[in-house]
PDB file of C-alpha atoms in Angstrom:
ATOM      1  CA  MET X  14      41.925  36.457 -26.521  1.00 63.00           C
ATOM      2  CA  ASP X  15      42.588  33.147 -29.052  1.00 84.00           C
ATOM      3  CA  THR X  16      42.783  34.085 -32.691  1.00 86.00           C
ATOM      4  CA  LYS X  17      41.582  30.500 -33.545  1.00 90.00           C
ATOM      5  CA  GLU X  18      38.042  30.416 -31.047  1.00 92.00           C
ATOM      6  CA  VAL X  19      37.754  34.371 -32.455  1.00 92.00           C
ATOM      7  CA  ILE X  20      37.544  32.766 -36.254  1.00 94.00           C
ATOM      8  CA  ASN X  21      35.734  29.100 -35.358  1.00 95.00           C
ATOM      9  CA  GLU X  22      33.062  32.255 -34.585  1.00 96.00           C
ATOM     10  CA  ALA X  23      33.068  33.881 -37.247  1.00 96.00           C
ATOM     11  CA  VAL X  24      33.246  31.342 -39.620  1.00 97.00           C
ATOM     12  CA  LYS X  25      30.005  29.879 -37.537  1.00 98.00           C
ATOM     13  CA  VAL X  26      28.579  32.698 -38.453  1.00 98.00           C
ATOM     14  CA  LEU X  27      28.920  33.148 -41.656  1.00 98.00           C
ATOM     15  CA  ARG X  28      28.006  29.933 -42.609  1.00 97.00           C
ATOM     16  CA  GLU X  29      24.826  30.341 -41.040  1.00 98.00           C
ATOM     17  CA  GLY X  30      24.566  33.133 -43.460  1.00 97.00           C
ATOM     18  CA  GLY X  31      25.442  35.700 -41.058  1.00 98.00           C
ATOM     19  CA  VAL X  32      27.392  38.943 -41.944  1.00 98.00           C
ATOM     20  CA  ILE X  33      30.274  39.856 -39.477  1.00 97.00           C
ATOM     21  CA  LEU X  34      32.500  43.014 -38.752  1.00 96.00           C
ATOM     22  CA  TYR X  35      36.155  42.431 -39.599  1.00 93.00           C
ATOM     23  CA  PRO X  36      39.483  43.855 -39.623  1.00 89.00           C
ATOM     24  CA  THR X  37      41.055  43.767 -42.732  1.00 89.00           C
ATOM     25  CA  ASP X  38      44.983  44.014 -44.527  1.00 86.00           C
ATOM     26  CA  THR X  39      42.771  47.613 -45.524  1.00 87.00           C
ATOM     27  CA  VAL X  40      40.066  49.183 -42.816  1.00 88.00           C
ATOM     28  CA  TRP X  41      37.948  47.581 -40.550  1.00 90.00           C
ATOM     29  CA  GLY X  42      34.914  45.869 -43.580  1.00 92.00           C
ATOM     30  CA  ILE X  43      31.664  44.178 -42.985  1.00 96.00           C
ATOM     31  CA  GLY X  44      31.544  40.662 -44.674  1.00 96.00           C
ATOM     32  CA  CYS X  45      29.499  37.212 -45.701  1.00 98.00           C
ATOM     33  CA  ASP X  46      29.528  34.566 -47.869  1.00 98.00           C
ATOM     34  CA  ALA X  47      30.260  35.436 -51.481  1.00 98.00           C
ATOM     35  CA  THR X  48      28.322  32.488 -52.815  1.00 98.00           C
ATOM     36  CA  ASN X  49      24.711  33.689 -50.473  1.00 98.00           C
ATOM     37  CA  GLU X  50      23.148  35.969 -51.981  1.00 96.00           C
ATOM     38  CA  LYS X  51      20.248  37.013 -49.026  1.00 97.00           C
ATOM     39  CA  ALA X  52      23.482  37.132 -46.696  1.00 97.00           C
ATOM     40  CA  VAL X  53      25.146  39.623 -49.558  1.00 96.00           C
ATOM     41  CA  ALA X  54      21.685  41.411 -49.650  1.00 95.00           C
ATOM     42  CA  ARG X  55      21.983  42.330 -45.564  1.00 96.00           C
ATOM     43  CA  VAL X  56      25.148  43.659 -46.493  1.00 96.00           C
ATOM     44  CA  PHE X  57      24.175  45.844 -48.891  1.00 95.00           C
ATOM     45  CA  GLU X  58      21.270  47.124 -46.670  1.00 95.00           C
ATOM     46  CA  ILE X  59      22.904  47.539 -43.700  1.00 96.00           C
ATOM     47  CA  LYS X  60      25.010  49.889 -45.165  1.00 94.00           C
ATOM     48  CA  LYS X  61      22.385  51.574 -47.270  1.00 91.00           C
ATOM     49  CA  ARG X  62      23.609  51.292 -50.697  1.00 85.00           C
ATOM     50  CA  SER X  63      22.471  50.101 -54.055  1.00 78.00           C
ATOM     51  CA  GLY X  64      22.615  46.999 -54.905  1.00 69.00           C
ATOM     52  CA  ALA X  65      24.195  48.308 -58.364  1.00 66.00           C
ATOM     53  CA  LYS X  66      27.188  48.761 -56.787  1.00 74.00           C
ATOM     54  CA  SER X  67      29.583  45.794 -56.895  1.00 78.00           C
ATOM     55  CA  LEU X  68      31.653  44.321 -54.120  1.00 90.00           C
ATOM     56  CA  VAL X  69      35.276  43.833 -52.986  1.00 94.00           C
ATOM     57  CA  LEU X  70      35.836  39.914 -52.495  1.00 97.00           C
ATOM     58  CA  LEU X  71      38.737  38.511 -49.768  1.00 97.00           C
ATOM     59  CA  ALA X  72      40.460  35.257 -51.467  1.00 97.00           C
ATOM     60  CA  CYS X  73      42.694  32.856 -49.552  1.00 94.00           C
ATOM     61  CA  ASP X  74      44.559  32.800 -52.706  1.00 93.00           C
ATOM     62  CA  LEU X  75      45.154  32.307 -56.471  1.00 94.00           C
ATOM     63  CA  ASP X  76      43.324  28.901 -56.419  1.00 95.00           C
ATOM     64  CA  MET X  77      40.276  30.442 -54.295  1.00 97.00           C
ATOM     65  CA  VAL X  78      40.082  32.712 -56.788  1.00 96.00           C
ATOM     66  CA  ALA X  79      40.199  30.340 -59.862  1.00 96.00           C
ATOM     67  CA  MET X  80      37.678  28.390 -58.693  1.00 97.00           C
ATOM     68  CA  HIS X  81      35.575  32.293 -58.578  1.00 97.00           C
ATOM     69  CA  VAL X  82      36.707  33.239 -62.664  1.00 96.00           C
ATOM     70  CA  LYS X  83      36.508  31.557 -65.655  1.00 94.00           C
ATOM     71  CA  GLU X  84      40.088  32.031 -66.706  1.00 89.00           C
ATOM     72  CA  ILE X  85      42.951  33.879 -64.535  1.00 91.00           C
ATOM     73  CA  PRO X  86      44.944  36.443 -67.145  1.00 88.00           C
ATOM     74  CA  ASN X  87      48.396  36.085 -66.653  1.00 88.00           C
ATOM     75  CA  ILE X  88      49.465  39.192 -66.125  1.00 88.00           C
ATOM     76  CA  ALA X  89      47.076  39.001 -62.581  1.00 89.00           C
ATOM     77  CA  ILE X  90      48.918  35.884 -62.166  1.00 88.00           C
ATOM     78  CA  ASP X  91      52.222  38.575 -61.627  1.00 87.00           C
ATOM     79  CA  LEU X  92      50.708  41.023 -60.170  1.00 86.00           C
ATOM     80  CA  VAL X  93      49.672  39.098 -57.286  1.00 85.00           C
ATOM     81  CA  GLU X  94      52.811  37.518 -57.375  1.00 83.00           C
ATOM     82  CA  VAL X  95      54.692  40.803 -57.272  1.00 82.00           C
ATOM     83  CA  ASN X  96      52.632  43.107 -55.294  1.00 77.00           C
ATOM     84  CA  ASP X  97      53.662  44.366 -52.009  1.00 77.00           C
ATOM     85  CA  ALA X  98      50.614  46.411 -51.096  1.00 81.00           C
ATOM     86  CA  PRO X  99      46.788  45.713 -50.920  1.00 86.00           C
ATOM     87  CA  MET X 100      46.067  45.281 -54.446  1.00 89.00           C
ATOM     88  CA  THR X 101      41.759  43.928 -55.854  1.00 93.00           C
ATOM     89  CA  ILE X 102      41.845  42.713 -59.091  1.00 94.00           C
ATOM     90  CA  ILE X 103      38.984  43.876 -61.596  1.00 95.00           C
ATOM     91  CA  TYR X 104      38.642  39.796 -63.130  1.00 95.00           C
ATOM     92  CA  PRO X 105      36.403  39.087 -65.893  1.00 93.00           C
ATOM     93  CA  GLY X 106      33.783  36.153 -66.427  1.00 94.00           C
ATOM     94  CA  ALA X 107      32.852  34.937 -62.400  1.00 96.00           C
ATOM     95  CA  GLN X 108      31.260  32.467 -61.448  1.00 97.00           C
ATOM     96  CA  TYR X 109      29.575  30.171 -58.502  1.00 97.00           C
ATOM     97  CA  LEU X 110      29.614  33.779 -57.118  1.00 97.00           C
ATOM     98  CA  ALA X 111      25.928  35.553 -55.039  1.00 96.00           C
ATOM     99  CA  PRO X 112      24.683  37.342 -58.178  1.00 95.00           C
ATOM    100  CA  ASN X 113      24.457  40.436 -56.470  1.00 94.00           C
ATOM    101  CA  VAL X 114      28.925  40.575 -55.716  1.00 95.00           C
ATOM    102  CA  VAL X 115      28.752  40.366 -59.432  1.00 95.00           C
ATOM    103  CA  ALA X 116      28.892  43.662 -61.956  1.00 93.00           C
ATOM    104  CA  GLU X 117      26.266  43.494 -64.391  1.00 92.00           C
ATOM    105  CA  ASP X 118      29.633  43.264 -67.214  1.00 92.00           C
ATOM    106  CA  GLY X 119      29.928  40.184 -65.265  1.00 94.00           C
ATOM    107  CA  THR X 120      33.415  40.737 -63.362  1.00 94.00           C
ATOM    108  CA  VAL X 121      33.979  40.750 -59.740  1.00 96.00           C
ATOM    109  CA  GLY X 122      36.858  42.403 -57.918  1.00 96.00           C
ATOM    110  CA  ILE X 123      38.591  40.129 -55.481  1.00 97.00           C
ATOM    111  CA  ARG X 124      42.100  40.914 -53.234  1.00 95.00           C
ATOM    112  CA  ILE X 125      44.278  38.439 -51.842  1.00 93.00           C
ATOM    113  CA  PRO X 126      45.128  40.603 -48.265  1.00 89.00           C
ATOM    114  CA  CYS X 127      48.076  41.777 -47.797  1.00 78.00           C
ATOM    115  CA  VAL X 128      50.534  40.080 -45.183  1.00 70.00           C
ATOM    116  CA  GLU X 129      53.560  41.827 -44.442  1.00 59.00           C
ATOM    117  CA  ASP X 130      54.234  39.930 -41.425  1.00 51.00           C
ATOM    118  CA  GLU X 131      53.179  35.194 -42.031  1.00 49.00           C
ATOM    119  CA  THR X 132      53.471  36.108 -37.852  1.00 45.00           C
ATOM    120  CA  ALA X 133      50.745  38.470 -37.516  1.00 47.00           C
ATOM    121  CA  GLN X 134      47.864  37.766 -35.437  1.00 48.00           C
ATOM    122  CA  GLY X 135      45.223  41.052 -37.357  1.00 54.00           C
ATOM    123  CA  GLY X 136      44.500  42.381 -40.683  1.00 72.00           C
ATOM    124  CA  GLY X 137      45.869  40.228 -44.079  1.00 80.00           C
ATOM    125  CA  ALA X 138      47.170  37.197 -42.258  1.00 85.00           C
ATOM    126  CA  PHE X 139      43.675  37.370 -40.043  1.00 88.00           C
ATOM    127  CA  CYS X 140      41.694  37.406 -42.885  1.00 91.00           C
ATOM    128  CA  ARG X 141      42.869  34.837 -45.386  1.00 92.00           C
ATOM    129  CA  GLU X 142      43.032  32.365 -42.328  1.00 93.00           C
ATOM    130  CA  LEU X 143      39.469  33.427 -42.132  1.00 95.00           C
ATOM    131  CA  VAL X 144      38.708  33.152 -45.904  1.00 97.00           C
ATOM    132  CA  ARG X 145      40.856  29.905 -46.181  1.00 96.00           C
ATOM    133  CA  ARG X 146      38.825  27.955 -43.040  1.00 97.00           C
ATOM    134  CA  LEU X 147      35.467  29.398 -44.927  1.00 97.00           C
ATOM    135  CA  ARG X 148      36.125  27.994 -48.094  1.00 97.00           C
ATOM    136  CA  LYS X 149      34.729  30.450 -49.598  1.00 97.00           C
ATOM    137  CA  PRO X 150      35.504  33.978 -51.265  1.00 98.00           C
ATOM    138  CA  LEU X 151      34.471  36.703 -47.895  1.00 98.00           C
ATOM    139  CA  VAL X 152      32.487  39.632 -49.042  1.00 97.00           C
ATOM    140  CA  SER X 153      34.982  43.247 -48.096  1.00 94.00           C
ATOM    141  CA  THR X 154      32.715  45.924 -48.315  1.00 94.00           C
ATOM    142  CA  SER X 155      34.396  48.959 -45.951  1.00 92.00           C
ATOM    143  CA  ALA X 156      32.272  49.311 -42.774  1.00 94.00           C
ATOM    144  CA  ASN X 157      30.291  52.625 -43.010  1.00 94.00           C
ATOM    145  CA  ILE X 158      26.603  53.775 -44.154  1.00 93.00           C
ATOM    146  CA  SER X 159      27.077  54.120 -48.206  1.00 90.00           C
ATOM    147  CA  GLY X 160      28.639  58.161 -48.714  1.00 89.00           C
ATOM    148  CA  GLU X 161      29.986  58.611 -45.049  1.00 92.00           C
ATOM    149  CA  PRO X 162      33.765  59.357 -44.230  1.00 89.00           C
ATOM    150  CA  THR X 163      35.513  55.241 -44.273  1.00 89.00           C
ATOM    151  CA  PRO X 164      36.178  54.600 -40.920  1.00 85.00           C
ATOM    152  CA  ALA X 165      40.086  53.978 -40.972  1.00 76.00           C
ATOM    153  CA  ASN X 166      39.633  52.247 -37.694  1.00 85.00           C
ATOM    154  CA  PHE X 167      37.352  50.816 -35.477  1.00 89.00           C
ATOM    155  CA  LYS X 168      36.698  53.427 -33.014  1.00 90.00           C
ATOM    156  CA  ASP X 169      35.387  55.876 -36.133  1.00 90.00           C
ATOM    157  CA  ILE X 170      32.556  52.634 -37.291  1.00 93.00           C
ATOM    158  CA  SER X 171      28.509  53.885 -36.986  1.00 94.00           C
ATOM    159  CA  GLU X 172      27.524  52.440 -32.932  1.00 95.00           C
ATOM    160  CA  GLU X 173      24.582  51.728 -36.100  1.00 96.00           C
ATOM    161  CA  ILE X 174      27.005  49.067 -38.344  1.00 96.00           C
ATOM    162  CA  LYS X 175      27.962  47.416 -35.464  1.00 96.00           C
ATOM    163  CA  ALA X 176      24.108  46.759 -34.029  1.00 97.00           C
ATOM    164  CA  ALA X 177      23.659  45.814 -37.477  1.00 97.00           C
ATOM    165  CA  VAL X 178      25.731  42.792 -37.607  1.00 98.00           C
ATOM    166  CA  ASP X 179      26.055  39.191 -35.758  1.00 98.00           C
ATOM    167  CA  TYR X 180      28.880  38.998 -34.892  1.00 97.00           C
ATOM    168  CA  THR X 181      31.840  41.739 -34.425  1.00 95.00           C
ATOM    169  CA  VAL X 182      35.955  40.604 -34.194  1.00 92.00           C
ATOM    170  CA  PRO X 183      37.572  41.538 -31.327  1.00 88.00           C
ATOM    171  CA  ARG X 184      39.266  45.092 -32.161  1.00 77.00           C
ATOM    172  CA  GLN X 185      43.067  43.944 -30.421  1.00 70.00           C
ATOM    173  CA  LEU X 186      42.992  42.102 -34.033  1.00 65.00           C
ATOM    174  CA  GLU X 187      43.049  45.163 -35.673  1.00 58.00           C
ATOM    175  CA  GLN X 188      46.586  45.409 -35.965  1.00 62.00           C
ATOM    176  CA  GLY X 189      47.816  45.042 -39.540  1.00 55.00           C
ATOM    177  CA  ALA X 190      44.753  47.412 -41.039  1.00 62.00           C
ATOM    178  CA  THR X 191      46.944  50.263 -42.834  1.00 64.00           C
ATOM    179  CA  GLY X 192      43.509  52.102 -42.713  1.00 67.00           C
ATOM    180  CA  LYS X 193      44.138  52.948 -46.141  1.00 76.00           C
ATOM    181  CA  ALA X 194      41.605  51.754 -49.392  1.00 76.00           C
ATOM    182  CA  SER X 195      43.518  48.680 -51.759  1.00 83.00           C
ATOM    183  CA  GLN X 196      44.483  50.110 -55.256  1.00 84.00           C
ATOM    184  CA  ILE X 197      42.254  49.060 -58.089  1.00 87.00           C
ATOM    185  CA  ILE X 198      42.692  47.066 -61.143  1.00 88.00           C
ATOM    186  CA  LYS X 199      40.710  46.084 -63.695  1.00 91.00           C
ATOM    187  CA  ILE X 200      42.523  43.611 -66.470  1.00 89.00           C
ATOM    188  CA  GLY X 201      40.768  41.715 -69.657  1.00 86.00           C
ATOM    189  CA  LEU X 202      41.009  38.252 -71.274  1.00 80.00           C
ATOM    190  CA  GLY X 203      43.508  40.039 -73.701  1.00 81.00           C
ATOM    191  CA  GLY X 204      45.568  41.170 -70.750  1.00 78.00           C
ATOM    192  CA  GLU X 205      44.146  44.522 -70.528  1.00 85.00           C
ATOM    193  CA  VAL X 206      45.313  46.908 -67.905  1.00 84.00           C
ATOM    194  CA  GLU X 207      43.493  49.881 -66.675  1.00 86.00           C
ATOM    195  CA  ILE X 208      43.853  51.585 -63.450  1.00 85.00           C
ATOM    196  CA  ILE X 209      40.450  52.159 -61.485  1.00 86.00           C
ATOM    197  CA  ARG X 210      42.164  53.663 -58.286  1.00 81.00           C
ATOM    198  CA  ALA X 211      45.791  54.467 -57.685  1.00 76.00           C
TER     199      ALA X 211
END
């Protein structure tokens, strides 16, 4: 299996407004182009989740984050640079994103996938390359119906979820996913820090 071919196919589906099932640096996720409002609505529909809840996005680097938030607080840059575990940062001032990925207070949660080993094919390395090729943030929400347990591995994902997406990344790429959710930290423009999930 050629990772490059998998990424090419996934990017093609995402650019056409499709929804994919893919391994992240944490758990298996359902994803779409975070700038495509209709695709985001389908993700909510697949998960049977309220549209009032915001979604986590993946970016390939801080440059991509900077394009989609009005200002990155300095402390966020420090946290990203020293962090060695999956960490989602909730930034104020979301911009140029589908309105249904942005919280009511104008914030958006973004994670740069962790890459422990630059030679790794799965998890974080795969996600970073996928997002880099897409050139847009990627929605990353756990691959389960809302309220049901988060699947730690591909084998735990329900058939209903698998049938609802347009493309599934081969499960061989799931190495690198930890099976655990990321920590979540909310940061204010004044540098205020609130730990949402440790």
